C-alpha cells in the first residue's frame, strides 16, 4: 500500500473522530483548530513512510495527496453530520432569534428565511466546508510532508 494511501486512511479516521467530537457544544471550536494540525500531521506521516532518502518534492506531493484523501472522507462525514444536525433543529426557534428587520428585508428581497435552516442548508454548509477544507488540506499536507522530509531525509 502506498504511503499516501495509508496516511490518508489513518488521517480520515482521526478526522471522523474529530467531526463527531465537534458536535459537542463549545468543543467544536477546538476540534476545528486541531483538524488543521491534523492535516500537517497526515502529510508528515506520509513522508515518514516514504523510503529513505526522502526529497522534499515527493514528500510534499505524498503529503498533499494523503491530506486530500483524508479531507474528502472527513468532509463527506462532516457533510452528513451537518445535514442531520440541521434537520433536527427547530426552524422557528432559530428564526425567532433574528431581528424582525432582517426577516422583513429577506422577505422583501424574495428570499424565504427558512432556507437558511433545514437539511438543504446542512448540505450547503457541509459542502462549502468540505471544498474549502480540501484546499487547506492540500496546502497543509504538502507543508507537513516537505518539512518532515527536510528535517529527516534518511
PDB file of C-alpha atoms in Angstrom:
ATOM      1  CA  UNK A   1       0.000   0.000   0.000  1.00  0.00           C
ATOM      2  CA  UNK A   2       1.389   3.395  -0.932  1.00  0.00           C
ATOM      3  CA  UNK A   3       2.447   5.825   1.819  1.00  0.00           C
ATOM      4  CA  UNK A   4      -0.105   8.479   0.911  1.00  0.00           C
ATOM      5  CA  UNK A   5      -2.957   5.962   0.967  1.00  0.00           C
ATOM      6  CA  UNK A   6      -2.020   4.574   4.394  1.00  0.00           C
ATOM      7  CA  UNK A   7      -1.549   8.030   5.868  1.00  0.00           C
ATOM      8  CA  UNK A   8      -4.748   9.308   4.243  1.00  0.00           C
ATOM      9  CA  UNK A   9      -6.875   6.498   5.635  1.00  0.00           C
ATOM     10  CA  UNK A  10      -5.431   6.888   9.129  1.00  0.00           C
ATOM     11  CA  UNK A  11      -5.966  10.632   8.890  1.00  0.00           C
ATOM     12  CA  UNK A  12      -9.557  10.089   7.757  1.00  0.00           C
ATOM     13  CA  UNK A  13     -10.276   8.082  10.901  1.00  0.00           C
ATOM     14  CA  UNK A  14      -8.809  10.873  13.039  1.00  0.00           C
ATOM     15  CA  UNK A  15     -10.883  13.497  11.208  1.00  0.00           C
ATOM     16  CA  UNK A  16     -14.073  11.443  11.592  1.00  0.00           C
ATOM     17  CA  UNK A  17     -13.480  11.235  15.351  1.00  0.00           C
ATOM     18  CA  UNK A  18     -12.873  14.996  15.439  1.00  0.00           C
ATOM     19  CA  UNK A  19     -16.078  15.613  13.458  1.00  0.00           C
ATOM     20  CA  UNK A  20     -18.092  13.544  15.918  1.00  0.00           C
ATOM     21  CA  UNK A  21     -16.475  15.279  18.903  1.00  0.00           C
ATOM     22  CA  UNK A  22     -17.214  18.608  17.223  1.00  0.00           C
ATOM     23  CA  UNK A  23     -20.939  18.016  17.734  1.00  0.00           C
ATOM     24  CA  UNK A  24     -20.444  18.723  21.439  1.00  0.00           C
ATOM     25  CA  UNK A  25     -21.173  22.400  22.111  1.00  0.00           C
ATOM     26  CA  UNK A  26     -18.062  24.546  22.691  1.00  0.00           C
ATOM     27  CA  UNK A  27     -15.791  21.639  21.756  1.00  0.00           C
ATOM     28  CA  UNK A  28     -16.301  22.224  18.035  1.00  0.00           C
ATOM     29  CA  UNK A  29     -14.033  25.270  18.046  1.00  0.00           C
ATOM     30  CA  UNK A  30     -11.109  23.277  19.396  1.00  0.00           C
ATOM     31  CA  UNK A  31     -11.698  20.292  17.121  1.00  0.00           C
ATOM     32  CA  UNK A  32     -11.820  22.630  14.125  1.00  0.00           C
ATOM     33  CA  UNK A  33      -8.466  24.155  15.007  1.00  0.00           C
ATOM     34  CA  UNK A  34      -6.980  20.771  15.861  1.00  0.00           C
ATOM     35  CA  UNK A  35      -8.152  19.481  12.485  1.00  0.00           C
ATOM     36  CA  UNK A  36      -5.822  21.949  10.775  1.00  0.00           C
ATOM     37  CA  UNK A  37      -2.891  20.499  12.712  1.00  0.00           C
ATOM     38  CA  UNK A  38      -4.011  17.013  11.743  1.00  0.00           C
ATOM     39  CA  UNK A  39      -3.622  17.839   8.047  1.00  0.00           C
ATOM     40  CA  UNK A  40       0.030  18.731   8.598  1.00  0.00           C
ATOM     41  CA  UNK A  41       0.497  15.569  10.641  1.00  0.00           C
ATOM     42  CA  UNK A  42      -1.033  13.464   7.870  1.00  0.00           C
ATOM     43  CA  UNK A  43       1.477  14.942   5.426  1.00  0.00           C
ATOM     44  CA  UNK A  44       4.343  14.231   7.810  1.00  0.00           C
ATOM     45  CA  UNK A  45       3.096  10.664   8.287  1.00  0.00           C
ATOM     46  CA  UNK A  46       3.025  10.107   4.536  1.00  0.00           C
ATOM     47  CA  UNK A  47       6.568  11.456   4.279  1.00  0.00           C
ATOM     48  CA  UNK A  48       7.660   9.212   7.157  1.00  0.00           C
ATOM     49  CA  UNK A  49       6.570   6.140   5.234  1.00  0.00           C
ATOM     50  CA  UNK A  50       8.500   7.149   2.121  1.00  0.00           C
ATOM     51  CA  UNK A  51      11.624   5.070   1.624  1.00  0.00           C
ATOM     52  CA  UNK A  52      14.840   6.899   2.552  1.00  0.00           C
ATOM     53  CA  UNK A  53      16.391   9.167   1.123  1.00  0.00           C
ATOM     54  CA  UNK A  54      13.353  11.437   1.084  1.00  0.00           C
ATOM     55  CA  UNK A  55      13.338  14.530  -1.078  1.00  0.00           C
ATOM     56  CA  UNK A  56      11.063  17.406  -0.179  1.00  0.00           C
ATOM     57  CA  UNK A  57       9.264  17.474  -3.537  1.00  0.00           C
ATOM     58  CA  UNK A  58       7.996  13.905  -3.469  1.00  0.00           C
ATOM     59  CA  UNK A  59       7.259  14.139   0.268  1.00  0.00           C
ATOM     60  CA  UNK A  60       5.184  17.266  -0.321  1.00  0.00           C
ATOM     61  CA  UNK A  61       3.256  15.510  -3.086  1.00  0.00           C
ATOM     62  CA  UNK A  62       2.629  12.418  -0.968  1.00  0.00           C
ATOM     63  CA  UNK A  63       1.608  14.587   1.989  1.00  0.00           C
ATOM     64  CA  UNK A  64      -0.798  16.646  -0.096  1.00  0.00           C
ATOM     65  CA  UNK A  65      -2.381  13.520  -1.602  1.00  0.00           C
ATOM     66  CA  UNK A  66      -2.781  11.911   1.816  1.00  0.00           C
ATOM     67  CA  UNK A  67      -4.303  15.029   3.362  1.00  0.00           C
ATOM     68  CA  UNK A  68      -6.716  15.493   0.446  1.00  0.00           C
ATOM     69  CA  UNK A  69      -7.851  11.864   0.739  1.00  0.00           C
ATOM     70  CA  UNK A  70      -8.425  12.309   4.471  1.00  0.00           C
ATOM     71  CA  UNK A  71     -10.151  15.638   3.795  1.00  0.00           C
ATOM     72  CA  UNK A  72     -12.551  14.088   1.276  1.00  0.00           C
ATOM     73  CA  UNK A  73     -13.557  11.276   3.615  1.00  0.00           C
ATOM     74  CA  UNK A  74     -13.735  13.523   6.671  1.00  0.00           C
ATOM     75  CA  UNK A  75     -15.576  16.206   4.710  1.00  0.00           C
ATOM     76  CA  UNK A  76     -18.216  13.784   3.479  1.00  0.00           C
ATOM     77  CA  UNK A  77     -18.809  12.524   7.006  1.00  0.00           C
ATOM     78  CA  UNK A  78     -18.988  16.130   8.221  1.00  0.00           C
ATOM     79  CA  UNK A  79     -21.496  16.949   5.488  1.00  0.00           C
ATOM     80  CA  UNK A  80     -23.732  14.065   6.583  1.00  0.00           C
ATOM     81  CA  UNK A  81     -23.448  15.080  10.254  1.00  0.00           C
ATOM     82  CA  UNK A  82     -24.234  18.717   9.456  1.00  0.00           C
ATOM     83  CA  UNK A  83     -27.266  17.730   7.389  1.00  0.00           C
ATOM     84  CA  UNK A  84     -28.592  15.544  10.191  1.00  0.00           C
ATOM     85  CA  UNK A  85     -27.939  18.251  12.747  1.00  0.00           C
ATOM     86  CA  UNK A  86     -29.660  20.941  10.665  1.00  0.00           C
ATOM     87  CA  UNK A  87     -32.686  18.722  10.000  1.00  0.00           C
ATOM     88  CA  UNK A  88     -33.143  18.148  13.747  1.00  0.00           C
ATOM     89  CA  UNK A  89     -33.078  21.868  14.577  1.00  0.00           C
ATOM     90  CA  UNK A  90     -36.284  23.769  15.254  1.00  0.00           C
ATOM     91  CA  UNK A  91     -36.584  26.302  12.424  1.00  0.00           C
ATOM     92  CA  UNK A  92     -38.918  28.615  14.302  1.00  0.00           C
ATOM     93  CA  UNK A  93     -36.553  28.813  17.290  1.00  0.00           C
ATOM     94  CA  UNK A  94     -33.663  29.805  15.048  1.00  0.00           C
ATOM     95  CA  UNK A  95     -35.642  32.378  13.076  1.00  0.00           C
ATOM     96  CA  UNK A  96     -37.085  33.900  16.256  1.00  0.00           C
ATOM     97  CA  UNK A  97     -33.552  34.919  17.254  1.00  0.00           C
ATOM     98  CA  UNK A  98     -33.109  37.065  14.156  1.00  0.00           C
ATOM     99  CA  UNK A  99     -34.153  40.713  14.296  1.00  0.00           C
ATOM    100  CA  UNK A 100     -37.558  41.404  12.754  1.00  0.00           C
ATOM    101  CA  UNK A 101     -35.994  43.974  10.408  1.00  0.00           C
ATOM    102  CA  UNK A 102     -33.663  41.345   8.967  1.00  0.00           C
ATOM    103  CA  UNK A 103     -36.518  38.948   8.355  1.00  0.00           C
ATOM    104  CA  UNK A 104     -38.535  41.682   6.645  1.00  0.00           C
ATOM    105  CA  UNK A 105     -35.595  42.616   4.415  1.00  0.00           C
ATOM    106  CA  UNK A 106     -35.152  38.991   3.378  1.00  0.00           C
ATOM    107  CA  UNK A 107     -38.846  38.645   2.595  1.00  0.00           C
ATOM    108  CA  UNK A 108     -38.844  41.908   0.615  1.00  0.00           C
ATOM    109  CA  UNK A 109     -35.942  40.565  -1.425  1.00  0.00           C
ATOM    110  CA  UNK A 110     -37.977  37.446  -2.198  1.00  0.00           C
ATOM    111  CA  UNK A 111     -35.859  35.151  -0.012  1.00  0.00           C
ATOM    112  CA  UNK A 112     -37.540  32.721   2.318  1.00  0.00           C
ATOM    113  CA  UNK A 113     -35.676  32.916   5.661  1.00  0.00           C
ATOM    114  CA  UNK A 114     -36.405  29.238   6.280  1.00  0.00           C
ATOM    115  CA  UNK A 115     -33.947  28.331   3.521  1.00  0.00           C
ATOM    116  CA  UNK A 116     -31.100  29.029   5.963  1.00  0.00           C
ATOM    117  CA  UNK A 117     -32.202  26.122   8.137  1.00  0.00           C
ATOM    118  CA  UNK A 118     -33.092  22.500   7.488  1.00  0.00           C
ATOM    119  CA  UNK A 119     -31.407  19.691   5.572  1.00  0.00           C
ATOM    120  CA  UNK A 120     -30.806  21.717   2.408  1.00  0.00           C
ATOM    121  CA  UNK A 121     -28.865  24.303   4.380  1.00  0.00           C
ATOM    122  CA  UNK A 122     -26.933  21.487   6.055  1.00  0.00           C
ATOM    123  CA  UNK A 123     -25.890  20.113   2.679  1.00  0.00           C
ATOM    124  CA  UNK A 124     -24.864  23.579   1.513  1.00  0.00           C
ATOM    125  CA  UNK A 125     -22.876  24.419   4.659  1.00  0.00           C
ATOM    126  CA  UNK A 126     -21.270  20.979   4.805  1.00  0.00           C
ATOM    127  CA  UNK A 127     -20.380  21.037   1.115  1.00  0.00           C
ATOM    128  CA  UNK A 128     -18.864  24.502   1.368  1.00  0.00           C
ATOM    129  CA  UNK A 129     -16.746  23.478   4.328  1.00  0.00           C
ATOM    130  CA  UNK A 130     -15.714  20.287   2.538  1.00  0.00           C
ATOM    131  CA  UNK A 131     -14.493  22.128  -0.565  1.00  0.00           C
ATOM    132  CA  UNK A 132     -12.686  24.800   1.429  1.00  0.00           C
ATOM    133  CA  UNK A 133     -11.177  22.128   3.645  1.00  0.00           C
ATOM    134  CA  UNK A 134      -9.711  20.313   0.654  1.00  0.00           C
ATOM    135  CA  UNK A 135      -7.697  23.365  -0.346  1.00  0.00           C
ATOM    136  CA  UNK A 136      -6.384  23.739   3.197  1.00  0.00           C
ATOM    137  CA  UNK A 137      -5.732  20.008   3.389  1.00  0.00           C
ATOM    138  CA  UNK A 138      -3.578  20.027   0.259  1.00  0.00           C
ATOM    139  CA  UNK A 139      -1.563  23.031   1.411  1.00  0.00           C
ATOM    140  CA  UNK A 140      -1.040  21.879   4.992  1.00  0.00           C
ATOM    141  CA  UNK A 141      -0.373  18.260   3.978  1.00  0.00           C
ATOM    142  CA  UNK A 142       2.266  19.382   1.493  1.00  0.00           C
ATOM    143  CA  UNK A 143       3.878  21.614   4.113  1.00  0.00           C
ATOM    144  CA  UNK A 144       3.878  18.791   6.666  1.00  0.00           C
ATOM    145  CA  UNK A 145       5.432  16.342   4.206  1.00  0.00           C
ATOM    146  CA  UNK A 146       8.064  18.772   2.988  1.00  0.00           C
ATOM    147  CA  UNK A 147       9.077  19.833   6.493  1.00  0.00           C
ATOM    148  CA  UNK A 148       9.373  16.215   7.633  1.00  0.00           C
ATOM    149  CA  UNK A 149      11.463  15.281   4.597  1.00  0.00           C
ATOM    150  CA  UNK A 150      13.638  18.356   5.080  1.00  0.00           C
ATOM    151  CA  UNK A 151      14.276  17.590   8.740  1.00  0.00           C
ATOM    152  CA  UNK A 152      14.668  13.812   8.384  1.00  0.00           C
ATOM    153  CA  UNK A 153      15.715  12.881   4.841  1.00  0.00           C
ATOM    154  CA  UNK A 154      17.063   9.481   5.886  1.00  0.00           C
TER     155      UNK A 154
END
